[in-house]
Coordinates of C-alpha atoms in Angstrom, one line a residue:
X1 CA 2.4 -12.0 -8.1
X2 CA 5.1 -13.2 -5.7
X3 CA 6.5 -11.6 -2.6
X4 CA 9.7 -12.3 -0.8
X5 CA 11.2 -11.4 2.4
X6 CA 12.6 -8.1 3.2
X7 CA 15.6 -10.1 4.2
X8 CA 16.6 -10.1 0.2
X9 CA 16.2 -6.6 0.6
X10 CA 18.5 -6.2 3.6
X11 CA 21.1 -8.7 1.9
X12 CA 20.8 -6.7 -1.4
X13 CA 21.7 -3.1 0.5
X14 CA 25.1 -5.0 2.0
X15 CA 26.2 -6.8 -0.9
X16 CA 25.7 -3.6 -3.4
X17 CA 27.5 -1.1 -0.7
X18 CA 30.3 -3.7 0.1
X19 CA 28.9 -3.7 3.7
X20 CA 30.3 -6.1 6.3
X21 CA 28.0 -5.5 9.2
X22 CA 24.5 -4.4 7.2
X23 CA 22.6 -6.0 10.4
X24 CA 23.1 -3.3 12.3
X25 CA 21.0 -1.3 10.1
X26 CA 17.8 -3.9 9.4
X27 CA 15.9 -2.6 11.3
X28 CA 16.1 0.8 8.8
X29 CA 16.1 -1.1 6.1
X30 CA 12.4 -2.7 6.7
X31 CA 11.4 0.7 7.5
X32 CA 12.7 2.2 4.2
X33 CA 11.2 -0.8 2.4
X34 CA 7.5 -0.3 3.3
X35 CA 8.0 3.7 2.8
X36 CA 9.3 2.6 -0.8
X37 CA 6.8 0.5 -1.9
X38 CA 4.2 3.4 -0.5
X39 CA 5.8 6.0 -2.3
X40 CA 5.6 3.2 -5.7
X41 CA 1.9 2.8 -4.9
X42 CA 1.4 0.2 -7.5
X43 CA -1.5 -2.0 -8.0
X44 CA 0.6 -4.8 -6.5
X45 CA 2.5 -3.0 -4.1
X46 CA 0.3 -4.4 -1.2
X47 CA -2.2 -7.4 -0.9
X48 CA -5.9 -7.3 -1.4
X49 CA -7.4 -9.1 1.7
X50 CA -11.3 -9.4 3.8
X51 CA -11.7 -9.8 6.6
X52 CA -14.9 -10.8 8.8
X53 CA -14.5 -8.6 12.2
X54 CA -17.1 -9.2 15.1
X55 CA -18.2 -6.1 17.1
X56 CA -18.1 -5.6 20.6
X57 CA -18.3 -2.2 22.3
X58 CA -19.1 -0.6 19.2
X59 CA -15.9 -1.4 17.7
X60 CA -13.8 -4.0 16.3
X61 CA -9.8 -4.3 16.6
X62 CA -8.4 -4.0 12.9
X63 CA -5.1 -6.3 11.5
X64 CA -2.1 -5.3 12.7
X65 CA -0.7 -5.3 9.3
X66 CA -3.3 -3.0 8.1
X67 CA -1.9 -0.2 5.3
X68 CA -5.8 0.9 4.4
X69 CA -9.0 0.2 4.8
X70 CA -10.9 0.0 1.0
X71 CA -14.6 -1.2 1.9
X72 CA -16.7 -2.0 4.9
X73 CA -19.9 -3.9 4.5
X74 CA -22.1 -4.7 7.0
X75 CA -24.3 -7.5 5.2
X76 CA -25.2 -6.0 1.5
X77 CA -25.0 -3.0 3.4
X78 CA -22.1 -0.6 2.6
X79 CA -20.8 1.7 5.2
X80 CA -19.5 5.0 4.9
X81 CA -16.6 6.9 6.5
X82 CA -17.2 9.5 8.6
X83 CA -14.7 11.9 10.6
X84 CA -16.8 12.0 13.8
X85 CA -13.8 11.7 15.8
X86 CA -12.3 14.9 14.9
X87 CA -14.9 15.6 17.6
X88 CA -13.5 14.5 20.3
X89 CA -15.2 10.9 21.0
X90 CA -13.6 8.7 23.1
X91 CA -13.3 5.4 21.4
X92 CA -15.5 2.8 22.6
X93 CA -17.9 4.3 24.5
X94 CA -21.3 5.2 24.6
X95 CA -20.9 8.9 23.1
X96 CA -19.4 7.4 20.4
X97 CA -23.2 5.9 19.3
X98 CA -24.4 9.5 20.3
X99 CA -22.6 11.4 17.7
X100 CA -22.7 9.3 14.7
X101 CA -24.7 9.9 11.9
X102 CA -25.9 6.2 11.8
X103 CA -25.2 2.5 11.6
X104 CA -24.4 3.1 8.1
X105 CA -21.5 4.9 9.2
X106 CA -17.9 4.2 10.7
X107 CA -14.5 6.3 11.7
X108 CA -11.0 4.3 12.5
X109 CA -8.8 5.1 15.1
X110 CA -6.1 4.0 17.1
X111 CA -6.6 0.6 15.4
X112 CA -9.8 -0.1 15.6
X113 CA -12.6 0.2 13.0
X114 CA -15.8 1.7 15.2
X115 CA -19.4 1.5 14.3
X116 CA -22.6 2.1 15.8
X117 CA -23.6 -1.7 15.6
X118 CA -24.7 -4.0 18.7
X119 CA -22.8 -6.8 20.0
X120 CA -22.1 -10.1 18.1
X121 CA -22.3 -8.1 14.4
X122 CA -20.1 -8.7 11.8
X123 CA -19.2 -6.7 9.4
X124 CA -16.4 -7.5 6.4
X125 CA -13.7 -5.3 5.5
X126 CA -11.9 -4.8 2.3
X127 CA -8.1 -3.5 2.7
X128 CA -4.4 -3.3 1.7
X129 CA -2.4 -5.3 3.7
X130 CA 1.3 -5.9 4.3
X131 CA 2.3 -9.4 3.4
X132 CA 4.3 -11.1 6.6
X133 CA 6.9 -13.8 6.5
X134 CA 6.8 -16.9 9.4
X135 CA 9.0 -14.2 11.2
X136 CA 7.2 -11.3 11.3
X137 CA 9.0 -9.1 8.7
X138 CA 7.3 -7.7 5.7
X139 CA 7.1 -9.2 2.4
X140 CA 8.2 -7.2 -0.9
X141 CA 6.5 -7.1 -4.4
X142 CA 9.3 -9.6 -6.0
X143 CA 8.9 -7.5 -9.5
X144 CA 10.2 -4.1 -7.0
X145 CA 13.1 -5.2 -5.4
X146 CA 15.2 -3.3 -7.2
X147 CA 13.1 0.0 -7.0
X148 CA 12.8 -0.8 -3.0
X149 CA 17.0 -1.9 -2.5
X150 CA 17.6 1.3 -4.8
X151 CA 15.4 3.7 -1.9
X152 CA 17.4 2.1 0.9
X153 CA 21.0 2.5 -1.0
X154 CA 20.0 5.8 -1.2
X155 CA 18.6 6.5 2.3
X156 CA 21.5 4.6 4.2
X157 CA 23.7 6.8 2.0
X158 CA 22.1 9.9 2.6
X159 CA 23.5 9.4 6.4
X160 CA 27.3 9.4 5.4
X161 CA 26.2 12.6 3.4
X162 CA 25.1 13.9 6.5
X163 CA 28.2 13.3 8.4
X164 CA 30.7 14.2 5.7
X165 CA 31.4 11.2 4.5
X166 CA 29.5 11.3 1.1
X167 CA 30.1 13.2 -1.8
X168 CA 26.6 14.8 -3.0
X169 CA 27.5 13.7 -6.4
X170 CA 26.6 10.0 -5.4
X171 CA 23.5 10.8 -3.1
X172 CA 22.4 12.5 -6.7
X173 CA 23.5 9.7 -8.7
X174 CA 21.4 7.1 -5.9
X175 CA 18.6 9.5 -5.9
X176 CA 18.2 9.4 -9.8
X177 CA 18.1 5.8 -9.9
X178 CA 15.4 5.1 -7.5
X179 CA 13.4 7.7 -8.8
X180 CA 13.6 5.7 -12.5
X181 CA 13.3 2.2 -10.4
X182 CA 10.4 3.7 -9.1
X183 CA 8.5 5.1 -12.1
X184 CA 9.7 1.6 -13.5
X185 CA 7.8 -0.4 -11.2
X186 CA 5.0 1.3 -11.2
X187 CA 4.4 1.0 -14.7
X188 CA 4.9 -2.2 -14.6
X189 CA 2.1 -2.7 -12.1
X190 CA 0.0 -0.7 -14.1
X191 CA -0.4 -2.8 -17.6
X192 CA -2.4 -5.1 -18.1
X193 CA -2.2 -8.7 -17.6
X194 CA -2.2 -10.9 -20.6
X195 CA -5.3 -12.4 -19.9
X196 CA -6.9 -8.3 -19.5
X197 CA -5.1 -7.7 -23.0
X198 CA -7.2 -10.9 -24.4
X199 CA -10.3 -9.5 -22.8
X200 CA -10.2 -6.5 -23.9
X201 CA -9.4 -7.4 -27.9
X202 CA -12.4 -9.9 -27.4
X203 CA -14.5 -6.5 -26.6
X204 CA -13.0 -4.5 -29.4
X205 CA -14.1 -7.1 -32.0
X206 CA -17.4 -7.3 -30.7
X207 CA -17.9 -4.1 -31.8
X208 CA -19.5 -2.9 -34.8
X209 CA -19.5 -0.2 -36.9
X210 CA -21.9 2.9 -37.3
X211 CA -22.3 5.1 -40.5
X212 CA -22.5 8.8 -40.3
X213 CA -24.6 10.9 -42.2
X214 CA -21.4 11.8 -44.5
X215 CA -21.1 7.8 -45.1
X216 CA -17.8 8.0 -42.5
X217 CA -17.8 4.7 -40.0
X218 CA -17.6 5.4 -36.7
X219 CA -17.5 3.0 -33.5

């Protein structure tokens, strides 16, 4: 699975629109790029990453490239979510330890993972995380670069319909594609590997066959 800068995304949107100046709108673009490959939510849309986060004030400060939190251990331990600051807790403090359940327990907010654990404990998370570049800017699923350029054709588009300067026959036409692109890629993401296919024929023909009382075989 390889990822590429949204750059190639950016380029890609200018070259297809015959845009001289498609700069001024990167910015959008990488916007529009991460709420595509949300709205694919593929296996391999985002990356799979742990992380080992130290506590300190009953909380711990998450990535900044953070999409969701999957798991949170604390040893062999595995906490659970709760929505304790639908409360109104303030983050960090004492009341915080006050009103949850217990230290088997833990609510995010405002970036930051808290949990009723003393100072100096670590707990490992399990999330989805946005690849970065050694710029900054996000990384795209190489296999959904056309789904993702398709989105922002049709976004960036979407404001000349807005202004008069589109036809709704095309915003249709651009809509239509990235909806296929989309379904496209995440199909793709969703069969199996060839190494999975192997596996699971190596299980099949370790099965054996049962005789019913009629003298049928069944699995």
């Amino acid at each position: 699975m390889e990822f590429v800068s949204v750059n190639r995304i950016i380029a890609a949107v200018g070259r297809n629109l015959g845009m001289s100046d498609v700069n001024m709108y990167a910015d959008s673009i990488i916007e529009w790029s991460f709420e595509a490959e949300k709205f694919i939510g593929g296996l391999n849309s985002f990356l799979k990453q742990e992380d080992d986060l130290t506590i300190s004030g009953y909380r711990a400060s998450l990535p900044s490239n953070i999409v969701k939190v999957l798991t949170v251990a604390k040893g062999q331990v595995i906490l659970k979510p709760t929505h304790s600051y639908l409360r109104g807790n303030a983050t960090g403090s004492d009341a915080d330890t006050d009103n949850m359940a217990d230290s088997s327990r833990y609510y995010i907010q405002d970036g930051y993972i808290n949990v009723r654990c003393e100072d100096g404990v670590v707990i490992t998370i399990s999330s989805l995380i946005v690849p970065t570049d050694t710029d900054g800017y996000p990384k795209i699923n190489e296999t959904h670069v056309e789904a993702v350029t398709a989105y922002c054709m049709w976004m960036l588009k979407n404001i000349d319909y807005y202004n008069g300067k589109a036809p709704q026959y095309i915003i249709n036409d651009l809509q239509k594609r990235w909806i296929f692109l989309c379904g496209q890629a995440r199909g793709v993401d969703g069969m199996p590997s060839s190494a999975e296919l192997t596996e699971a024929a190596s299980y099949w023909n370790t099965l054996i066959p049962i005789k019913s009382k009629n003298g049928l075989k069944n699995l």
